[in-house]
PDB file of C-alpha atoms in Angstrom:
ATOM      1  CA  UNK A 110      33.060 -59.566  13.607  1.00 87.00           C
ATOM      2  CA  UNK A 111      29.841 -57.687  14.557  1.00 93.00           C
ATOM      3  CA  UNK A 112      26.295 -57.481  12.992  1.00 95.00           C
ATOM      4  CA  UNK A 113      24.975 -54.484  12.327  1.00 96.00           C
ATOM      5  CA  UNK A 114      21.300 -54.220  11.774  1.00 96.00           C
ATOM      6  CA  UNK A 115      19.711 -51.451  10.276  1.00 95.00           C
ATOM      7  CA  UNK A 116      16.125 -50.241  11.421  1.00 94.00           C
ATOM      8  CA  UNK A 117      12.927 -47.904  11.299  1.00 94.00           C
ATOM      9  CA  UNK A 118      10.159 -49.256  13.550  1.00 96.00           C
ATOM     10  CA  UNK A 119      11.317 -52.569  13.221  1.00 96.00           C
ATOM     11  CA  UNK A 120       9.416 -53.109  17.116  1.00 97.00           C
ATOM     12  CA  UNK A 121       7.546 -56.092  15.701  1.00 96.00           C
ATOM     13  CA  UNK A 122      10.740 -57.667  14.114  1.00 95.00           C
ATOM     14  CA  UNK A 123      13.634 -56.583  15.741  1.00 97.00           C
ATOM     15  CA  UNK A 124      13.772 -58.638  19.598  1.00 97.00           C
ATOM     16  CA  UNK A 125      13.943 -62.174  17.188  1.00 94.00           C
ATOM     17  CA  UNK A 126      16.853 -60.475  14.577  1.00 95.00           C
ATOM     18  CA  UNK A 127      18.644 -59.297  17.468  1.00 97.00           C
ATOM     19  CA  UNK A 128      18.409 -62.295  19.813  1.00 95.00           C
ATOM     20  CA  UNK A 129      19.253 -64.773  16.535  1.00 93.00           C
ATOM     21  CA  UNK A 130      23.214 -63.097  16.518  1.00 94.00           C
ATOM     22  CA  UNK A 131      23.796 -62.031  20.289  1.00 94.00           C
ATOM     23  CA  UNK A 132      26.116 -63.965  21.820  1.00 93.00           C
ATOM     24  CA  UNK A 133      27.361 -64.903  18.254  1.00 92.00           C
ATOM     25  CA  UNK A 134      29.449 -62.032  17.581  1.00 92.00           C
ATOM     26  CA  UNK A 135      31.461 -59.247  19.083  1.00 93.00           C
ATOM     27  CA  UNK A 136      29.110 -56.685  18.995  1.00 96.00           C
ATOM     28  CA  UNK A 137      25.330 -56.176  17.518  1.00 97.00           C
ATOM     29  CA  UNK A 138      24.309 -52.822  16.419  1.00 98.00           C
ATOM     30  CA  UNK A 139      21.020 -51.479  15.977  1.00 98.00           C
ATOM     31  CA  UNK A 140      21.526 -48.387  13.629  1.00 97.00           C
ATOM     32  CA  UNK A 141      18.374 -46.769  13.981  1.00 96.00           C
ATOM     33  CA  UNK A 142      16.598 -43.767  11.425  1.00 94.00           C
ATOM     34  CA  UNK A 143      14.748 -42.376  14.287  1.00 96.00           C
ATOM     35  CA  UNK A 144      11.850 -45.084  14.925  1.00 96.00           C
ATOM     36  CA  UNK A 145       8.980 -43.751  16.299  1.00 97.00           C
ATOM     37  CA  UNK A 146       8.164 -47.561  17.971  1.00 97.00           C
ATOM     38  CA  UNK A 147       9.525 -49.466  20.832  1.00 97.00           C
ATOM     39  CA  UNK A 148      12.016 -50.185  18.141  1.00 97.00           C
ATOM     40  CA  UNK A 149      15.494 -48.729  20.189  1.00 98.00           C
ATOM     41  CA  UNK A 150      13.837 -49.475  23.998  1.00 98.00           C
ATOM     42  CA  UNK A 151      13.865 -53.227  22.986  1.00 98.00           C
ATOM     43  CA  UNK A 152      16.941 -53.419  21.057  1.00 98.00           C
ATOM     44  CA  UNK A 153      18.620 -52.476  24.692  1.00 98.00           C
ATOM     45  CA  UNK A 154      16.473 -54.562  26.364  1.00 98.00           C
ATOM     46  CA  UNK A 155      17.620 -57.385  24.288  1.00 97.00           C
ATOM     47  CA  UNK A 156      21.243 -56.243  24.810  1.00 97.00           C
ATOM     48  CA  UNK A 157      22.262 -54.474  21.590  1.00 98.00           C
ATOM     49  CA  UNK A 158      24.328 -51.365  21.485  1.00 97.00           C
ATOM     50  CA  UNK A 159      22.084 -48.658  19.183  1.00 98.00           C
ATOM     51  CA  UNK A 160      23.068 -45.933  17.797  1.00 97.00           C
ATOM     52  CA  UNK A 161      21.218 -43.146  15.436  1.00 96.00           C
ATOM     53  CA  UNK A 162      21.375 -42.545  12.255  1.00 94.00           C
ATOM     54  CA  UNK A 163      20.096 -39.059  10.217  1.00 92.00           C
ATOM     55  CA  UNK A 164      19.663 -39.687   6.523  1.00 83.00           C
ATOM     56  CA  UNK A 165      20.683 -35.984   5.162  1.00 81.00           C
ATOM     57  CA  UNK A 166      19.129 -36.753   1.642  1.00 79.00           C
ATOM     58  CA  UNK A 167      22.451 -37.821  -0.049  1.00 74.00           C
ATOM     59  CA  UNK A 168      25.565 -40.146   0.496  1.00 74.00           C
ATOM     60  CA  UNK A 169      26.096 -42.726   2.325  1.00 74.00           C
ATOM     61  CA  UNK A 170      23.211 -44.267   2.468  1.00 88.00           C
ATOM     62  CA  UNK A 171      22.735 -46.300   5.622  1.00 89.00           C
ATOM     63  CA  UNK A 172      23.881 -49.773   4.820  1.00 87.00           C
ATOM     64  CA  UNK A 173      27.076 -47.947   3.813  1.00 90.00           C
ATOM     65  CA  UNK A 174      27.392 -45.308   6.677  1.00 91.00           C
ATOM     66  CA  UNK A 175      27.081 -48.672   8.637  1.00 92.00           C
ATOM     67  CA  UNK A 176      30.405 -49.947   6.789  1.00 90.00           C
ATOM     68  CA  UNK A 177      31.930 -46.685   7.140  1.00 92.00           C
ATOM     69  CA  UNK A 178      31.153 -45.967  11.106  1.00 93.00           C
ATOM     70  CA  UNK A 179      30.075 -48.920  12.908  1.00 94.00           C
ATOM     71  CA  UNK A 180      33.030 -51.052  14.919  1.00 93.00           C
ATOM     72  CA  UNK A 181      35.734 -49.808  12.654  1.00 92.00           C
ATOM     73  CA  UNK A 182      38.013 -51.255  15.038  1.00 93.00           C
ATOM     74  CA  UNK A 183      36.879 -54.961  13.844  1.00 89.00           C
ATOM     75  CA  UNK A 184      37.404 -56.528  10.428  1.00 84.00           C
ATOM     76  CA  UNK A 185      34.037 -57.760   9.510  1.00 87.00           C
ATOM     77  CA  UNK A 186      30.806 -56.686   9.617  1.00 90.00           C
ATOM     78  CA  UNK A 187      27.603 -58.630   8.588  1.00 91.00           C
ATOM     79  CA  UNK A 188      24.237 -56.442   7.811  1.00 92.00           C
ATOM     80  CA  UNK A 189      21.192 -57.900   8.683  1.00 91.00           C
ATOM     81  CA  UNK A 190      17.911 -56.777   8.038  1.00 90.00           C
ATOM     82  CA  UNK A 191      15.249 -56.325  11.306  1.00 91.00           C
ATOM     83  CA  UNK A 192      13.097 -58.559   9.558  1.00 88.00           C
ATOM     84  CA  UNK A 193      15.852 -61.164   9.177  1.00 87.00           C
ATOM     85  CA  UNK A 194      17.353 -64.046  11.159  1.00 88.00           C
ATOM     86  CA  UNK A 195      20.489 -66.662  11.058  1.00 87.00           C
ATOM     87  CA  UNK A 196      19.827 -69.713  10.888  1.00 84.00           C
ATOM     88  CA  UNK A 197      22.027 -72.419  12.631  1.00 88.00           C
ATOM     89  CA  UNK A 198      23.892 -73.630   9.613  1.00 88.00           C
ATOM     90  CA  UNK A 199      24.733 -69.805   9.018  1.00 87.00           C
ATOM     91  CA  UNK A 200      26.177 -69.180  12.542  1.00 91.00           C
ATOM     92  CA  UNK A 201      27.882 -72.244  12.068  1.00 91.00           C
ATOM     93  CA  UNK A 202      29.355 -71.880   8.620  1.00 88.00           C
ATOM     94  CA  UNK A 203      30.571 -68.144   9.956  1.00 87.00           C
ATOM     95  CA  UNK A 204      32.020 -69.737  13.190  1.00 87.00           C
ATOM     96  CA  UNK A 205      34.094 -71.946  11.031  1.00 88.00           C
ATOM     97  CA  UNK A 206      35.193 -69.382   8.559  1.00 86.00           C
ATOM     98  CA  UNK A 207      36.209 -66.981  11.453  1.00 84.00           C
ATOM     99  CA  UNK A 208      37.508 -69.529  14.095  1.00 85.00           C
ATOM    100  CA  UNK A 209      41.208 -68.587  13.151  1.00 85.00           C
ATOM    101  CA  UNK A 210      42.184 -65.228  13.587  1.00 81.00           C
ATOM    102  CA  UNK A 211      44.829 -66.140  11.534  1.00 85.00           C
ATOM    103  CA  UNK A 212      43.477 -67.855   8.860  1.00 84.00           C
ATOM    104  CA  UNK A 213      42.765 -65.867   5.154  1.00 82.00           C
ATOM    105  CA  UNK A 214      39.367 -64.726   5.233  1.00 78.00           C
ATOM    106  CA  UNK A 215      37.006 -63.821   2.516  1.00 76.00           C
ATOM    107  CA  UNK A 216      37.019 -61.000   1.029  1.00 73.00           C
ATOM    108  CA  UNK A 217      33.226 -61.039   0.870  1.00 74.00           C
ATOM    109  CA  UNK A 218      30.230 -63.470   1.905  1.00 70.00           C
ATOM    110  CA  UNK A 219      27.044 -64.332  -0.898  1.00 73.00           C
ATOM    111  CA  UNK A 220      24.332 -65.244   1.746  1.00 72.00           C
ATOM    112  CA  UNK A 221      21.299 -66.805  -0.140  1.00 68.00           C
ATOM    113  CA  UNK A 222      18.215 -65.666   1.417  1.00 68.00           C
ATOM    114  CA  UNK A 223      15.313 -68.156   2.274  1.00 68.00           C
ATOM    115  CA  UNK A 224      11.548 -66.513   2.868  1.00 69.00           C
ATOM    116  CA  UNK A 225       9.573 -67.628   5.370  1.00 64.00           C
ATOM    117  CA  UNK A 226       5.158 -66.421   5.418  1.00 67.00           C
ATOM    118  CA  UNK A 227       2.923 -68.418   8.010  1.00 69.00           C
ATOM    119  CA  UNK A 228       5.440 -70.619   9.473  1.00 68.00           C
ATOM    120  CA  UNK A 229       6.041 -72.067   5.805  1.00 73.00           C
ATOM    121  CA  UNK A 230       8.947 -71.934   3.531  1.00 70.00           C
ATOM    122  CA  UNK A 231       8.366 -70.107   0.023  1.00 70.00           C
ATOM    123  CA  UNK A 232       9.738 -72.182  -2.590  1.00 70.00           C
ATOM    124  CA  UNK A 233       8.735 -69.839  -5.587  1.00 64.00           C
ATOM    125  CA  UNK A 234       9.123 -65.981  -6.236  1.00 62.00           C
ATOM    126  CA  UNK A 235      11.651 -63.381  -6.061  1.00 61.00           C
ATOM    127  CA  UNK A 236      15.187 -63.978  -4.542  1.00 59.00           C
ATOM    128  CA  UNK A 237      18.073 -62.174  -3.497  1.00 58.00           C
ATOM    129  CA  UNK A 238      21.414 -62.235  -1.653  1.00 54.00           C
ATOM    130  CA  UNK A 239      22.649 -60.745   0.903  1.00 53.00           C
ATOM    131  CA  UNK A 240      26.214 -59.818   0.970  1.00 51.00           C
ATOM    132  CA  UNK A 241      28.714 -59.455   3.558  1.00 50.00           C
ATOM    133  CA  UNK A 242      31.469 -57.468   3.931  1.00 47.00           C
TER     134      UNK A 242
END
């Protein structure tokens, strides 16, 4: 399984998203639109492999060109934001799931999202998932 993680000057953000999944997984992959921040210099610091991506105004759009060209070679890939993290449960819920190489495996994962402002949980507003694939 890898992670790949698409960005744009994601500097501020992207040292904690990629630090939460290395180690995790069998590859993490900044895909990067050309950030024009430390964004790519600490991905690599941190250890990620990061690669570039040029939007050319039509299809795929990045989360799918990231389905479509990053670590073809392994089964599952998990997209996570720059701005987003795992949280233990997740990594271990995932480990679980995957631990079996021979085991049936999803066909998809629903990932509800929490949001996090000043240390705090939000309890109210807008939510999404994220999905897996």
């Amino acid at each position: 399984m890898a992670v790949a993680i698409p960005t744009k000057n994601e500097g501020l953000n992207i040292a904690e998203a990629v630090k939460s999944v290395l180690g995790h997984f069998e590859a993490v992959v900044v895909v990067d639109s050309h950030s024009t921040d430390d964004t790519v210099k600490i991905a690599e610091e941190c250890g990620a492999e990061v690669v570039t991506y040029t939007w050319d105004g039509g299809h795929p759009r990045k989360k799918q060109w990231c389905l479509e060209n990053v670590r073809t070679d392994l089964d599952w890939i998990l997209l996570l934001d720059g701005d987003e993290r795992l949280s233990p449960g997740l990594l271990a819920e995932l480990r679980e799931t995957f631990r079996d190489p021979s085991a049936p495996k999803p066909a998809a994962y629903d990932i509800p999202l929490g949001y996090w402002f000043s240390v705090k949980r939000l309890r109210h507003g807008y939510t999404r998932r994220q999905r897996g694939w």
